[in-house]
Amino acid sequence: MDDWKPNPAVKPHKKRSWYLAWKYKLMNQRALRKLCQTGAVLFLLVTVIVNIKLILDTRRAAYEEEAESAQDYDDEMLNVEVPRHPVSNKKVLDVEVYSSRSKVYVAVDGTTVLEDEAREQGRGIHVIVLNQATGHVMAKRVFDTYSPHEDEAMVLFLNMVARGRILIFTVKDEGSFHLKDTAKNVLKSLGSQVAPFLSWRDMWTFVGKKGGEVYGEKHAKSPALSTWGDPVLLKTEVHLTSVEDAECHWPDTELNRRRKRFCSKVEGYGSVCSCKDPTPIEFSPDPLKDNKVFDVPVAVIAGNRPNYLYRMLRSLLSAQGVNPQMITVFIDGYYEEPMDVVELFGLSGIQHTPISIKNARVSQHYKASLTATFSLFPDAKFAVVLEEDLDISVDFFSFLSQSIHLLEEDESLYCISAWNDQGYEHTAEDPSLLYRVETMPGLGWVLRKSLYKDELEPKWPTPEKLWDWDMWMRMPEQRKGRECIIPDISRSYHFGIVGLNMNGYFHEAYFKKHKFNTVPNVQLKNVESLRKDAYETEIHRLLGEAEVLDHSKNPCEDSFVPDTEGRVYVMFIRMEQEADFTTWTQLAKCLHIWDLDVRGNHKGLWRLFRKKNHFLVVGVPASPYSSKKPSSVTPIFMEPPAKEEGAAVVPAVAAAEQT
Amino acid sequence: MQKIYKNAVLALLCLASLVFLLFQLYYYRPRLSQKNGTAFSKVRGSQLGQDSTRWHVVRKFLGAISSHNIPVYLIDPLILGLIDKDIEQIRSSPDGPSPECKYFCAPRDFTTFALLDKTWKHEASLFRTAEKMGFQWLKIINKDPRLDGIDDLTGIEIPLHYIFKLASHAIHLVVFYERSGNYLWHGPLRLKQRLDRKFVPFRKLHFGRYPGAYEKPELLLVSIDDLKVQIPKNPSSFLEEMSQSRFLECRYREARAFFQLYPDDVSLDAVEFRKKAKSLLHLAASTLNRLGVKFWLSSGTCLGWYRQCNVIPHSKDVDLGIFIRDYKPDIITAFQKAGLPLKHKFGKVEDSLELSFQGKDDVKLDIFFFYEEDDYIWNGGTQAKSGKKFKYLFPKFTLCWTEFVELKVHVPCETLQYVEANYGPYWKVPVKTWDWKSSPSNVQHNGVWPVDEWDNVIQIY
C-alpha cells in the first residue's frame, strides 16, 4: 500500500509506441488507482472499526475484571455473614403455639423453637422474638409473672424489642398472679385483646408484630380456682417482609456492619440496635499516661449470660487505658449469643467444651482460659482475670497501672484485686487507699504468670473434684501465706443476680450495697507503703495515732463511733488464736458487711470506715498488733447466736461464692 | 490538479490510518502489562514489561500496606539472596538512589513478605483498599496451634497466609505468631476444599510447605529500587535459618488419648520434678544456644514430648543429643559456669562421648554425642565398673523445631523412627523400670575400653 506512489504529473513520452504503451499502461493504472483508492478507503474504515472494537474490548475487559473482584468480595462477605435461615426466600411462616399447664411449645415452619415440659420449671409467660424478614429466632425469654417484679422485667424487655419484630407469647402453668396493669397495658398495646383480662390459671397464646398487625390469639379460661384452663393450640401464618425493611439504614462503616450483623440476629439489647442514634459500640476512652498494663492480657470468663456480658464489655471498653486487642472472652460452652456480643464489640472470643459439672465445670473453664491466655500472649508476665457479671470502674486500669509493679517485685504478694470484700457503701470511703489482705477476693484481679505456670496450673483441681477454683486458691497450700492488694473502694461491681451460687436474695444482702468507684484518674496514695515491711511500719504508725474507742459501749450501735470525720479509731476484739473468728463474725454481721466467711484480714487486723472515720479492729491476743492495746481495755467478746441458727449459716458459707 | 488533490487526500488518509494504528499499539501496551488479569493471561508482554510489572505490583502492595500502617518485612529468599550480595553497600547508603531496578524486577512468580500477627487488625479495610487497586486476594486460615494443647478449647481459626494477586505477579504475605518460648511461628499453607487451587502456582511458594519456627528478627529499613522496605538485618543468617525452619507441632490429640489410658501423675513429687526438669532444660538450652551448639531432645525427654507433650515425671533426668561434629571443648566449662558441675564423662571425642551434669535440684542432665555413619547414626554408652561399651543405633534423621515446656527446641523430624529405635514398638506403654544397658531395643555390645584408657574415658566426679 505504502509503495504505491501514483504520479499523474509525468510527462508524455515522445515515442508514440512507447506513449501508447504508456497510455495503455496509464489507463490500466487508472483502474489500478481506482482500485487502490477504494482499497485505501476500505482499509481506513476497517482500521477505524477495529480501533473502536479494541477500545470497547479493553473497556469491557477492565470492567469485567472489576466486576469479578467485586464478585469475590461478595462471596467472602457472604461466608462471613450469618448463614441465612432456609425460610429466607419464603414469604409466609407457619407458626404453632401451644399453651398448657405442664407444657408449652412453639414451632416455626415445623421446627420446634421452644419446648418446655419440665416439671416445676418455666412457669409464667414465654416470649419469643422472630426476625420479621428471616423468621430467625432472635430472643427467647421466660418471665415468671406468677412471682413479683417479673412483669416489670417483661415490660423492660418488650420495650427494648425493635418495632416490626414478631412476638410470640405463651403461658405455662400460671402467668397472671403478679401481672400488673402496666404490663397488661403493654400487651394490650401490642394488639392483644385477652391480656387485660388474663386471670388465674388461664391459658393464653398470642402472635403479633410489634407496632403492627395481630396474627392470632387464643385463650382458655380457667373454670375454677383449683383447675387450669384447657390447653390451647394456636396455628397461624405470619407474612415476612423484605430484608431491607427489617434493617436499619446506618451509614456503611466497619462498626455499623458489625452492628447490623448483631442486630439482625438477636434482640433485647435496646438502643444498640435503634435505627436512629444507636448507642455507640466503640468508646475510645482517654488513654492512660504511662500505662503499665497496656500490654497485659485481659481474660473475660463468661458463660451463657449474654446480657451480662454485654453490660460488662461496655463498661470494660469504656475504662480509661483499655487495650481491646488484649481482651479475650472465654465462653464456657457453644453458645451463640455470647459470641455474637463478643463480635459486636470486635473482640476475640474462644469457646470451651464444657467439662464436668457445676463448680468443677467453672473451675476447668478457668484453667483452660488462663492457660490459653498465657499461650496466646507468651510475652505477658500477668493476666487480668474478669468475669462476665462485673462492672468495671473507669479507673480500673489506672488503679492496676499504679500498683502492678508491686506484684512484680514483692514476692509476698499473691494477687492484686479490684474488689474489697468489706467495701460497702457505709464502710468504704477513700478511693486512693489500698490494703493488704490475707484473703483472695477475686472479682477482677491480676494473676502473675509465674504463679500460675509454676504453682497453680500443674496441680489445678482435676475435673472430678467438685471444688470452687477460688476456694481452692484460698487454701493455705496454694496461698502459702501470701497476700493480695485491694483498694478501699472497689474497682469492680458485681451485678449478677443469676448464677451458679447466686440468687436475688443473696445478691441483695451481700452485693447490692457494695461501693464502686466512679471517679476517673484517682491518684493512689503511698503505693510503696504496700510492700511487705513498709506495710508493717504503716500499720504501727496508724495504730499509734488511733484513738481507742469506748469498749463499754455496744460496737453494733451507731454511737460506738463518735460523730467525727477523718479520724482514726481502733477497737479490740477477742481472738484467742489465729483461726478464732467468733467475735469478728458477729461484729461483721451487725455491721452488715461480709460475714459468711472471714475476709479482708491482715494479721488479725481489719481496716474499714465507719462514719467517714478510719476504723481498725484488732483481734487480741492472736494479732501481733495486740501490744498496742492499752492494759485498761478489755477486748470485746460477742457470742454467736443459738446453735440452730448457726447451723443454718453453714450451708450458706459453702455457697457463699461469686459465680 | 484534481488528481493531485485526490492523491493528497489519499495520502493524508493513509497517514491518518497509520497514526491510528500506532495509537492503538501505544494504547494497548500499558493496559496489557498492567491489567494482565485472567482475561489477558494468554498475552505475554515483553521481558521488560514483565520486569516492571513485578516492581509495580510490589510498589502498589507496599502502598496499600503503608496506608494502613501495617509493618511488613521482606522475607523473599530470592530477593534477600540478591540483597545479601550488596548488603554492605545497601547498609551504608540506606537512602541512596539505585540506578536500575535490580532486586524487585528479578524474574520470579511471587514476592514474599512477613507480618507479625499482633501488629495489625482490621484486615477488611486492607482488603478493600487492595481491591480498589486491582488486587485479587486469597486468605488461608486454620486452627490456632497455640490453643491446641489445651483441653477442649475451640479457638477461632486464625489467618496464616494471604496472597494478593495483580496481573502476572503475586504477593505472598506470611503471618507470624509469637509463641511461648520466645519465637515466631508461621503455619502451613493448606488449601481447603472450596478454595481456588489455580489461584497461583502454590507449589512454587517458598513458605507454607511446612510450618516454620524463627527467632524474632532484627529489622533494617532500606531503600532499594526506589522502594522503602524492611528487611532482616542480616539476610544471610535469615536465609540460613529459613533452610532449617521446619516446625513440628506436638501431637496433642495423641497425648490426650495417652492420658485417657494412663492418667497423669499429679502428685506433689511429680509436679516438683516437672518444675525442676523444666528449669534445667531452660538452663541447658540457654547455655548451649549461647555457645551455638545445636542440640535436640533425646531418649526419655524426647519420648515425653512425643508421647505426652510433657516431661515424664518418673524419668528422673533430662536427655539431650548433640552431633559430635558440633562438639566444642568449652561445653563443660560453660555448664560449670551456669552452675551445673560435671558429674561424669564417659568415652572420648573420637568414640562414645557422653557427658553428665548435676542439675541444681537432684535432676541429672545427660548429653549424648551422636556419630554419623553412612546409613545410620549411633551414640555410645559405658558401664563404669566394667568398662564395657555399648552402642545405640538410630536410623538417619534430620532436625526439626518444636515447642516443649515453653522452649523452642530441636527434635528429630523422624521422631517415630527415633523413638521406636530407642524404645521398641511398645513405647506407648509407660515403663517405670528402665535399664539403659538392656532395655533399649537398639543396644549393641561394643567391646570393652582398654584398661590403660580407663582414666581418660571413665571420669566420675
XYZ file of C-alpha atoms in Angstrom, chain B residues 279-280 283-284 286-287 290 331-343 356-365:
30
model
C 14.103 -25.163 84.636
C 17.085 -27.453 83.985
C 19.196 -23.519 81.612
C 20.781 -26.139 79.353
C 20.317 -21.145 77.020
C 23.847 -22.384 77.735
C 24.936 -19.195 73.670
C 30.771 -27.084 76.700
C 31.933 -28.422 80.053
C 33.193 -25.077 81.351
C 30.089 -23.302 80.100
C 27.861 -25.660 82.046
C 30.039 -25.327 85.112
C 29.732 -21.575 84.872
C 25.974 -21.958 84.622
C 26.033 -23.832 87.923
C 25.945 -27.365 86.574
C 29.071 -29.271 87.610
C 30.270 -32.233 85.541
C 29.134 -35.483 87.136
C 26.544 -35.916 82.548
C 25.955 -32.788 84.607
C 24.486 -32.421 88.057
C 21.458 -30.155 87.999
C 20.653 -27.891 90.913
C 17.942 -29.968 92.480
C 18.976 -33.574 92.058
C 17.973 -33.732 88.416
C 20.668 -35.007 86.079
C 21.393 -33.634 82.643
